[in-house]
XYZ file of C-alpha atoms in Angstrom:
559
model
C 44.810 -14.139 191.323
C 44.151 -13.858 194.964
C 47.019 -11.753 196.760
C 49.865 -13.769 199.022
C 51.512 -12.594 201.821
C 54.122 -14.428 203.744
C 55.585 -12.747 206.438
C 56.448 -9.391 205.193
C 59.558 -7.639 205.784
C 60.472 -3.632 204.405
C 63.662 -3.805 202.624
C 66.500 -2.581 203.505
C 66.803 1.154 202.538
C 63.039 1.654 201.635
C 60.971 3.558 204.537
C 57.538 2.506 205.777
C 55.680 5.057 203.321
C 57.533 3.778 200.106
C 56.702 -0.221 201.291
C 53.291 0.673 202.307
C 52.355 2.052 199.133
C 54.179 -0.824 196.800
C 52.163 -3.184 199.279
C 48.583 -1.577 198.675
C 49.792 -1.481 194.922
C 51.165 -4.743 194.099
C 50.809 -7.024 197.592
C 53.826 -6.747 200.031
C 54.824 -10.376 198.565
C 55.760 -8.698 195.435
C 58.227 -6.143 197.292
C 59.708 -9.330 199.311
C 60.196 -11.366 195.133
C 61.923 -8.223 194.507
C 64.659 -9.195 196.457
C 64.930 -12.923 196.659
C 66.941 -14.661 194.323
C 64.848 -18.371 193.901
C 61.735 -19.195 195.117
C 63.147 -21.511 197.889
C 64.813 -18.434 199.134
C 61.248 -16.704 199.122
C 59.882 -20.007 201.002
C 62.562 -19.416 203.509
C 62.189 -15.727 204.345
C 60.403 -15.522 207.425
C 59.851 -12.297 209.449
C 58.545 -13.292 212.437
C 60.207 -11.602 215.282
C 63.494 -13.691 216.180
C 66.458 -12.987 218.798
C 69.493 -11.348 217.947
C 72.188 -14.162 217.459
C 74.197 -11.910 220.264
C 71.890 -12.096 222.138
C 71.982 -13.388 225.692
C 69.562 -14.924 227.955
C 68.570 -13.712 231.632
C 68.588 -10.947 233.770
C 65.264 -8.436 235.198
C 64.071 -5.105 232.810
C 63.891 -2.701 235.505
C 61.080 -0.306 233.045
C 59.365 3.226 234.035
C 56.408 3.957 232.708
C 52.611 5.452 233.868
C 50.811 2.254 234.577
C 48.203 2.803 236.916
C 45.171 2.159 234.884
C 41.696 2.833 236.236
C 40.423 -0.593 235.148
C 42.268 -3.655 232.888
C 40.201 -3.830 229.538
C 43.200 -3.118 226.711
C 40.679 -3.152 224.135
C 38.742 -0.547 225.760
C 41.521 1.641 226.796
C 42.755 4.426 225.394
C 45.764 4.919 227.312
C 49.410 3.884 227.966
C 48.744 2.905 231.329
C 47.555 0.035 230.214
C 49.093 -1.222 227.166
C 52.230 -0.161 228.755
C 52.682 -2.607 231.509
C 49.617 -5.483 229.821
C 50.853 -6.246 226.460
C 53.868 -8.156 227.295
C 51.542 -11.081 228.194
C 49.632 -10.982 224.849
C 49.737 -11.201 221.323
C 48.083 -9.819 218.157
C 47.007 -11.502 215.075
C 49.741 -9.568 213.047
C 52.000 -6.654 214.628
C 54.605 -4.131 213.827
C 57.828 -5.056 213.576
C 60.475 -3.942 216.932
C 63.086 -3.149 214.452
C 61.408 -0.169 212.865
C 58.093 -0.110 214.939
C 56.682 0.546 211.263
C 56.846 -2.885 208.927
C 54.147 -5.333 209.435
C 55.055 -8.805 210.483
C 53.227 -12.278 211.317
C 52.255 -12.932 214.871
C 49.559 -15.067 216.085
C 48.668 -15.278 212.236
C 51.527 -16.660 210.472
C 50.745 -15.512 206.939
C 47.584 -14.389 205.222
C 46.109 -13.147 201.726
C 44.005 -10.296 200.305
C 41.418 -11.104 197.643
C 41.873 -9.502 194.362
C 38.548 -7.002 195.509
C 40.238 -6.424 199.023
C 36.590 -7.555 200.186
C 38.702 -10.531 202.082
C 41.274 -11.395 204.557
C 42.096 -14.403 205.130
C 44.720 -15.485 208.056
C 46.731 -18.826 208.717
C 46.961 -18.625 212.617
C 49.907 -21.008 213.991
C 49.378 -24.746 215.629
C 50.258 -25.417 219.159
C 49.752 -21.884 220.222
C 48.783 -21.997 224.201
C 47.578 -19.563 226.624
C 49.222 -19.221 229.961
C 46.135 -20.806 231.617
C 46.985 -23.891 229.158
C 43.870 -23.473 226.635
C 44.822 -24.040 223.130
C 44.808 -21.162 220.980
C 42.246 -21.414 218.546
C 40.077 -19.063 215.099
C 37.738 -18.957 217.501
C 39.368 -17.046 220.086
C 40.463 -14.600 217.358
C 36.605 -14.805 216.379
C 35.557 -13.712 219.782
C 38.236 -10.851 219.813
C 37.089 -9.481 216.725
C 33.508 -9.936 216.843
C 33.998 -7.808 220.269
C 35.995 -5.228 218.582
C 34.272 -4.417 216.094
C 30.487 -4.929 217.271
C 31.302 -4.440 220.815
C 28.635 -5.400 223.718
C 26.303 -2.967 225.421
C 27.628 -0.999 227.900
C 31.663 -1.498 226.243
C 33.103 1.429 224.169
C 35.996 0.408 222.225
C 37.640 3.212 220.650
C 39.546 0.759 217.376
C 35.700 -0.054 216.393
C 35.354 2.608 213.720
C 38.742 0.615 211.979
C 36.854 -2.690 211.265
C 33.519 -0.882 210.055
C 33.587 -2.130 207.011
C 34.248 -5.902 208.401
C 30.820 -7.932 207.293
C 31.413 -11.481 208.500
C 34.211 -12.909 210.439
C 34.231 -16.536 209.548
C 36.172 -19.545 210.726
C 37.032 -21.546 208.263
C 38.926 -24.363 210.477
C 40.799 -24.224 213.656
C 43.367 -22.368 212.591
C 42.056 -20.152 209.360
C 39.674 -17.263 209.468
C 38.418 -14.846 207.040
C 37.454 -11.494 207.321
C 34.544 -10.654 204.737
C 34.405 -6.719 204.093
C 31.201 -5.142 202.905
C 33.632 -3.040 200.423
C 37.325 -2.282 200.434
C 39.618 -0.404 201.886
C 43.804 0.660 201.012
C 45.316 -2.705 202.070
C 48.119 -0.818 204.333
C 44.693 1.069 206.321
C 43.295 -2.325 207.212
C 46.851 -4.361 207.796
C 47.638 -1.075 209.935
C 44.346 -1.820 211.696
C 44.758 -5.537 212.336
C 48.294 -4.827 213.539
C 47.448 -2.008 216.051
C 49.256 -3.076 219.325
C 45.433 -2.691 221.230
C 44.135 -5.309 219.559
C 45.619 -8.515 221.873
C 43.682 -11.531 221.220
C 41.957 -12.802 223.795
C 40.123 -16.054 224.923
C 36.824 -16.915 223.463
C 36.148 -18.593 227.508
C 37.437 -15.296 229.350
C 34.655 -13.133 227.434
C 32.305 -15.360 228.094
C 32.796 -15.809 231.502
C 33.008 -12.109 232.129
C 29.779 -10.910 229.786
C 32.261 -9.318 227.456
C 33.737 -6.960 229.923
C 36.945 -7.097 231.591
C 37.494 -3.528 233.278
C 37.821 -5.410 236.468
C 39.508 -8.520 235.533
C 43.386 -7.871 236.194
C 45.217 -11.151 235.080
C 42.845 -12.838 231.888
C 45.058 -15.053 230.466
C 47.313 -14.461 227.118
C 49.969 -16.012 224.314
C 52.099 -13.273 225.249
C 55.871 -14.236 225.876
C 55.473 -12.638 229.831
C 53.329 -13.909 232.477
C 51.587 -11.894 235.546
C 53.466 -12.373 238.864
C 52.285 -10.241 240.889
C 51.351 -6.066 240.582
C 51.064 -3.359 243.593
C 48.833 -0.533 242.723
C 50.432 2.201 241.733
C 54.064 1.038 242.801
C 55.289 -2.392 240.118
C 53.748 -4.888 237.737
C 55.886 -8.321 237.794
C 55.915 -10.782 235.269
C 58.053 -13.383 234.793
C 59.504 -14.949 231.352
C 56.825 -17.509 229.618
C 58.918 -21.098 229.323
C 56.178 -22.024 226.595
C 55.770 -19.138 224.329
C 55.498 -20.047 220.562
C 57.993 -17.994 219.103
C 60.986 -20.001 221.314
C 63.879 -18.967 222.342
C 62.094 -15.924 223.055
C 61.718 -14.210 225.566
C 65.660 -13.294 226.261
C 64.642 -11.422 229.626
C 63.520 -13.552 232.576
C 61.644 -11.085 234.370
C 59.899 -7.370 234.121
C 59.654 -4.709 236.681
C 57.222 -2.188 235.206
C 57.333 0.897 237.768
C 54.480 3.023 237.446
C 56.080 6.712 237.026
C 53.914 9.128 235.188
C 54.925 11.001 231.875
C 57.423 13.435 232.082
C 57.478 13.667 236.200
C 60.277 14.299 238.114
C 60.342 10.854 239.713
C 60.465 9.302 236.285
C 63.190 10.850 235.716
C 65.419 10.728 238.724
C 64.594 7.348 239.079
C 66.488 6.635 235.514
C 69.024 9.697 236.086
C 69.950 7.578 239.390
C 69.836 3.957 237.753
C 66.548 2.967 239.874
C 65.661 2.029 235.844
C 66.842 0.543 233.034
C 64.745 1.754 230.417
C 62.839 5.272 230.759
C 59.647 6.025 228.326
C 58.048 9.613 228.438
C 61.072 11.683 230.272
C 60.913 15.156 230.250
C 62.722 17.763 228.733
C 65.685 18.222 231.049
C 65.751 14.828 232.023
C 66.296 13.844 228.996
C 68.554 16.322 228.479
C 70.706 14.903 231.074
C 70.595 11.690 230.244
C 71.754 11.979 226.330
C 74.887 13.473 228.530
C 75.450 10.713 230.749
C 78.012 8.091 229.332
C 76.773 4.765 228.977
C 73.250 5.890 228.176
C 71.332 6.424 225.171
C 68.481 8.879 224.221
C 66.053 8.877 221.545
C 62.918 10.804 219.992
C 60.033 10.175 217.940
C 56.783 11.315 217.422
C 53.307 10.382 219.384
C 50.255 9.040 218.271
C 48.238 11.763 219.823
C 46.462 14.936 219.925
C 46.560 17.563 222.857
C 43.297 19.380 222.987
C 40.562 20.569 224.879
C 36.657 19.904 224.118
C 33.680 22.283 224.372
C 30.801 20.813 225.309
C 28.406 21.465 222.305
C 25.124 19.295 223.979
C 25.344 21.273 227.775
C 26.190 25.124 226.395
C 24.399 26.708 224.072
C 27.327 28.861 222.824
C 29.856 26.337 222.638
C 27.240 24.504 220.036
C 27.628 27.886 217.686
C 30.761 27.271 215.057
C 31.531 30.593 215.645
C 32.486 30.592 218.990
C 34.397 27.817 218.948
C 36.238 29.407 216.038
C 36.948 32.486 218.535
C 38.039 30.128 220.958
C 40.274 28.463 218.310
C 41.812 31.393 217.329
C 41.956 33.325 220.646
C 44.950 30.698 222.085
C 48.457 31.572 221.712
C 49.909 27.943 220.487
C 54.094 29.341 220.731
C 53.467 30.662 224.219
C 51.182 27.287 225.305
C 54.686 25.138 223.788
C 56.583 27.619 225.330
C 54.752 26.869 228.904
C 55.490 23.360 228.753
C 58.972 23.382 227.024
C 61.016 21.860 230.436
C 57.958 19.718 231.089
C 56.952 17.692 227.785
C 58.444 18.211 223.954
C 55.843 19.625 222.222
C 55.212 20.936 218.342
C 52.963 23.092 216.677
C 50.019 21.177 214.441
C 46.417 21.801 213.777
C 43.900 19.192 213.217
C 45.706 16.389 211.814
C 48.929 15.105 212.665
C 51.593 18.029 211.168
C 54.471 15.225 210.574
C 51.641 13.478 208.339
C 52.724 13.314 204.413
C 48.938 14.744 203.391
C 48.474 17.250 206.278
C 49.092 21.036 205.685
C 52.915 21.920 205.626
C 54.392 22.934 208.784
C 56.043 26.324 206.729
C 52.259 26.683 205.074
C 50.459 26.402 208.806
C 52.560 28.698 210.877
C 51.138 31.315 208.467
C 47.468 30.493 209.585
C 45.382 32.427 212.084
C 45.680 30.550 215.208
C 48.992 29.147 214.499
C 50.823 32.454 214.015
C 53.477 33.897 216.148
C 51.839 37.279 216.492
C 48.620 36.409 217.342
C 46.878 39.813 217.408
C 45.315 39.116 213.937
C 44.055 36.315 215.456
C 41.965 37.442 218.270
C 40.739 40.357 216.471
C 38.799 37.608 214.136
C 38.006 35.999 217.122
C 36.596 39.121 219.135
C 34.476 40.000 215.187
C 33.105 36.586 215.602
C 32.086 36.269 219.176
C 30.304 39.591 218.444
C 28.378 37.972 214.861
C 27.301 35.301 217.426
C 25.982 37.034 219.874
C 28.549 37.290 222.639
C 30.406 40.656 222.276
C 31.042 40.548 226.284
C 31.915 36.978 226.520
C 30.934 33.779 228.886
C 30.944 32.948 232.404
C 31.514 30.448 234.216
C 32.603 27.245 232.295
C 33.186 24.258 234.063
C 36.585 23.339 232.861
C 37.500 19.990 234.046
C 41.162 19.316 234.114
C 43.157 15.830 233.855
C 45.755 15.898 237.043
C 48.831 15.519 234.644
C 51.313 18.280 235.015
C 51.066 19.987 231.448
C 47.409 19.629 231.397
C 47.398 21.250 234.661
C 50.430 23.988 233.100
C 47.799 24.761 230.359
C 44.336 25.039 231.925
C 45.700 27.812 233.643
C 47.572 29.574 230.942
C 43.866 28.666 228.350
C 42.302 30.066 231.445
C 43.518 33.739 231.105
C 43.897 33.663 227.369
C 40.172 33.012 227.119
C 39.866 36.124 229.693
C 41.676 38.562 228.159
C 41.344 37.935 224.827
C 37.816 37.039 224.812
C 36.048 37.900 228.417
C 35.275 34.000 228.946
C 35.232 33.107 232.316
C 36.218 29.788 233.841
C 37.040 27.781 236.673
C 39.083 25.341 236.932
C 38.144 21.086 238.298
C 41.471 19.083 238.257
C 40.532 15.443 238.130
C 42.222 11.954 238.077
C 42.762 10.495 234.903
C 39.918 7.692 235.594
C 37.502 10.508 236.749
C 38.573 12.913 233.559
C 37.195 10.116 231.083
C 34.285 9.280 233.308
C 33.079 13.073 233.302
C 33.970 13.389 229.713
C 32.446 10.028 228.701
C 29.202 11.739 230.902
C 29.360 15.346 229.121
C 29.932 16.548 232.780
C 31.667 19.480 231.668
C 31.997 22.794 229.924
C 35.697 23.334 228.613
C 37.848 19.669 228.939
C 41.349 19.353 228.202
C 43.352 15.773 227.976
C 45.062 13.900 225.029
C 43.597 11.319 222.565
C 45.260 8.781 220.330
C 44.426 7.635 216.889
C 46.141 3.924 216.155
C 47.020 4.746 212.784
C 48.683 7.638 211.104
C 46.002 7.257 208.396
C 43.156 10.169 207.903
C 40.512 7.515 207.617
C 41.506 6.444 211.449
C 42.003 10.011 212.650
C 38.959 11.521 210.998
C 36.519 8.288 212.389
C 38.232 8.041 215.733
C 38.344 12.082 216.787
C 35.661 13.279 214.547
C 33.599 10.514 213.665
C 29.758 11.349 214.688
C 29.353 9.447 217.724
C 32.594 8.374 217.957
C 34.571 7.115 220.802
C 36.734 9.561 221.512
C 34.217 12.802 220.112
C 33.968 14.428 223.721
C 32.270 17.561 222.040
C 29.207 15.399 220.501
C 30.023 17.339 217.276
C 28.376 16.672 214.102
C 29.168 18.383 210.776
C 27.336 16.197 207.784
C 29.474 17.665 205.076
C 32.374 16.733 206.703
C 31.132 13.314 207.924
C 29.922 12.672 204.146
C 33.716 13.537 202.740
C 35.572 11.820 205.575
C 33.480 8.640 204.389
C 34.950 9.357 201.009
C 38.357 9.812 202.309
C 38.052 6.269 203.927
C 36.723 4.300 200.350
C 39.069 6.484 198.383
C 41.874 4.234 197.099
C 43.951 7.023 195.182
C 46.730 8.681 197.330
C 46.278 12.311 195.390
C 43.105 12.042 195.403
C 42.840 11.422 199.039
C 45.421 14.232 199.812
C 43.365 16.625 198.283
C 40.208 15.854 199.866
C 42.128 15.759 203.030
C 42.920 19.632 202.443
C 39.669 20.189 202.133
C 38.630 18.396 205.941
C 41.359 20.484 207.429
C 39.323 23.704 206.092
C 35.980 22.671 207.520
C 37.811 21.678 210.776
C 39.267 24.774 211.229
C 35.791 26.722 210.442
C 33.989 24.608 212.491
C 36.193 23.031 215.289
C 35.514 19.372 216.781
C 38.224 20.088 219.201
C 40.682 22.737 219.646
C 44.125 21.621 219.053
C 46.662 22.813 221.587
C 49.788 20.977 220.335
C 51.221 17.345 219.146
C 53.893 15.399 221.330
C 57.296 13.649 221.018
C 58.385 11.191 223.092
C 61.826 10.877 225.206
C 63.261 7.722 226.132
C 66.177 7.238 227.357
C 68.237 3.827 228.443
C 71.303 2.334 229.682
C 73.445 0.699 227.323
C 73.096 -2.967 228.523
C 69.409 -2.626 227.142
C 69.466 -4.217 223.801
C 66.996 -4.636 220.566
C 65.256 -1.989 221.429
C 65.563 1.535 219.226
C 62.319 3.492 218.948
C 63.355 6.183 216.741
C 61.706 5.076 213.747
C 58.477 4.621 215.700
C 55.055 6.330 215.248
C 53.922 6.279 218.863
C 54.437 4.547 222.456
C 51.348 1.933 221.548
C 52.471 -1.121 219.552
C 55.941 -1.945 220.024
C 55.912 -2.461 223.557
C 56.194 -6.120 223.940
C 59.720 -6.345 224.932
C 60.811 -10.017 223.526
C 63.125 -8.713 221.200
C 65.033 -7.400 224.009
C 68.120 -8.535 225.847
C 70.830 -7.488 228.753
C 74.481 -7.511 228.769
């Protein structure tokens, strides 16, 4: 019996994991039978995102976030700088819901079914669909979105590719059905989580094709999204106004968005909320944040990010960076409490290794913080690390690293601090290159460096995405150029492995070779402050994993 689902919803009282788990079990249509009453109850149930009944129209979303991308591509970005103020004019073929940011929901697709092998997906896209430029929305725009994510052009890096590797065929079927043929399975909530990731907007089948399949320099390619471009000033506002024919009607509630670009955790971010410049803050710092839970009127939250601090060492240009062992010293030699610590009134911050440490498979925070390199005291530490720089040849250490820095303030906090931990613990010289954020990716894209440090996301909590995405030989976001073919051989396992224990296990066993032979090294994982004035409604992202695919705003409203 081939698997139904129609518009999803979690249940009431059962959290993401829980639903996740019945759905790759049993198909989420079993957990939505489980409670309704009669099958024209189960007809009726439809998730799709709609307004709340007190919900009022009008008014302008005055919204702060960074949004000064370096070029417009979504799918090729990797940052919120562009998904931040761009995906209010688009939509996905199925997304996560705005009420929990977790439970997956129809959107362009309006229901769709899993073959008894999970070798096929099949979607039922929606009729009378329109972009803004007019065009009707078609399978074979979500054909041309798909074949370009996951086979992408020469010359385009998409970093969601390794999600869909197992995708075969994509075949349309009619106007408005499509089929994704897999190669071999994969856990149903992996590949859901993958078609719902908030990156992957569906674009026109024309727009690629007029622009060869790239559109880094194409600002305003048209969407189904429920906002349309206005007008946008560099580095100062992004306008869009409310779309009168979006599908999902009455939606939109807001007539117009202001999206201010004001970097992460900056001051101006946060005096422009603290002073009511904004409604809605995303990525305060600290003691903004701090000052705005105080404020009457105003309400903050916190959840956790979809991302990785780090710094890379270039494996391919030094010699001793491409020896395990050194890396290992390096690994060891930082002092992770003191490099929170640095940061604490600048960005939230929290101790985790190579995987996310919130993640249900992951090493236990309480089991970690008893690990070289994650310790408090970190003498033992660097006394391993000094043993091994000496079994590898560098007893007095390295000098001069090119250590190219992204111009973000805690980036810029921690270069320095990794800068004389490297010295006195382990005699490695550096000197620091402070870079814009475009630049940073270009040099580390070009292996135009020694020592790197930024952030990288993963789209899904999932090992599978995390291991492909940051790990993955060649892949997209592998700044080191590492290779490790044990650990590329069991990370292929974790990804076909359908059995939670089993994975969970095997997953125990990455984290060892990661931490023997580092891809990376991990400085610390982020939370995210927001913070907002009460007459924001609909919007509550405290139940959210990450800042990347809830950020539509059509569930929200003004009072």
């Amino acid at each position: 019996m081939t698997e139904h689902t129609r518009e999803p919803q979690c249940p009431r009282g059962v959290d993401r994991r829980t639903f996740l788990k019945r759905a790759g079990a049993a198909g989420a249509g079993a957990v939505i039978a489980s409670r309704l009453s009669t099958p024209d109850r189960a007809m009726a149930q439809d998730a799709t995102v709609r307004p709340d009944p007190a919900a009022k129209r009008g008014g302008t979303l005055r919204y702060g976030i960074l949004s000064a991308a370096a070029h417009f591509d979504v799918h090729q970005s990797g940052t919120v700088a562009n998904i931040g103020p761009q995906s209010p004019m688009y939509d996905t073929l199925i997304r996560r819901s705005p009420k929990d940011g977790q439970t997956i929901i129809p959107d362009l697709a309006q229901r769709w079914e899993i073959s008894p092998d999970g070798k096929k997906y099949t979607f039922h896209l929606r009729k009378g669909v329109k972009f803004h430029d007019g065009a009707d929305f078609t399978a074979d725009d979500v054909k041309a979105t798909y074949d370009r994510i996951c086979r992408p052009p020469k010359g385009v890096v998409i970093p969601r590719t390794p999600l869909f590797a197992t995708v075969g065929e994509i075949v349309v079927v009619d106007p408005h059905k499509i089929e994704f043929r897999m190669t071999e399975p994969r856990p149903k909530a992996y590949m859901l989580g993958a078609f719902a990731s908030g990156w992957n907007i569906i674009v026109r089948k024309k727009t690629l094709e007029d622009n060869q399949g790239n559109l880094r320099q194409v600002m305003n390619y048209p969407g189904t999204g429920p906002f349309k471009h206005v007008s946008r000033q560099d580095k100062e506002v992004w306008i869009q106004e409310r779309n009168p024919n979006y599908w999902n009607k009455p939606l939109p509630s807001v007539d117009r968005l202001e999206i201010y670009h004001l970097p992460p955790f900056s001051p101006e971010l946060g005096s422009s909320f603290l002073s009511g410049k904004i409604d809605y803050a995303r990525l305060l710092d600290p003691v903004s944040w701090r000052k705005a839970k105080e404020m009457p009127g105003v309400t903050a939250g916190v959840f956790n990010q979809s991302v990785i601090q780090a710094f890379w060492t270039n494996m391919q240009k030094n010699k001793a960076l491409a020896d395990p062992r050194v890396r290992r010293a390096i690994h060891l030699a930082m002092d992770r409490p003191a490099l929170i610590d640095v940061v604490k009134d600048t960005a939230p911050m929290q101790i985790g290794g190579f995987v996310y440490p919130f993640h249900e498979m992951s090493t236990p925070r309480a089991e970690l913080v008893k690990k070289l390199g994650y310790q408090t005291d970190i003498k033992p530490a660097v006394q391993e690390a000094r043993r091994l720089m000496k079994e590898a040849g560098y007893p007095n250490g390295l000098k001069n690293l090119d250590f190219v820095v992204r111009d973000i303030a805690t980036f810029k906090l921690w270069a320095v601090a990794i800068q004389a931990m490297l010295k006195e613990n382990l005699n490695i010289e550096s000197n620091l290159r402070v870079v814009q954020t475009s630049v940073w990716f270009d040099e580390a894209a070009a292996g135009n460096f020694d020592l790197a440090i930024s952030a990288i996301v993963s789209s899904l909590m999932d090992p599978s995405d995390i291991f492909s995405a940051w790990y993955g030989k060649n892949g997209p976001q592998n700044y080191s150029r590492w290779t490790n073919e044990p650990f590329h051989d069991l990370a292929g396992q974790i990804e076909r492995e359908l059995d939670d224990n089993k994975r969970r296990t095997m997953m125990r066993k990455a984290e060892e070779m990661l931490e023997a032979d580092p891809p990376l090294i991990p400085i610390s994982y982020e939370q995210i402050y927001d913070a907002w004035y009460n007459k924001v409604h609909g919007q509550n992202p405290s139940t959210f994993f990450g800042i990347y695919d809830v950020v539509r705003w059509d569930q929200v409203w003004l009072s």
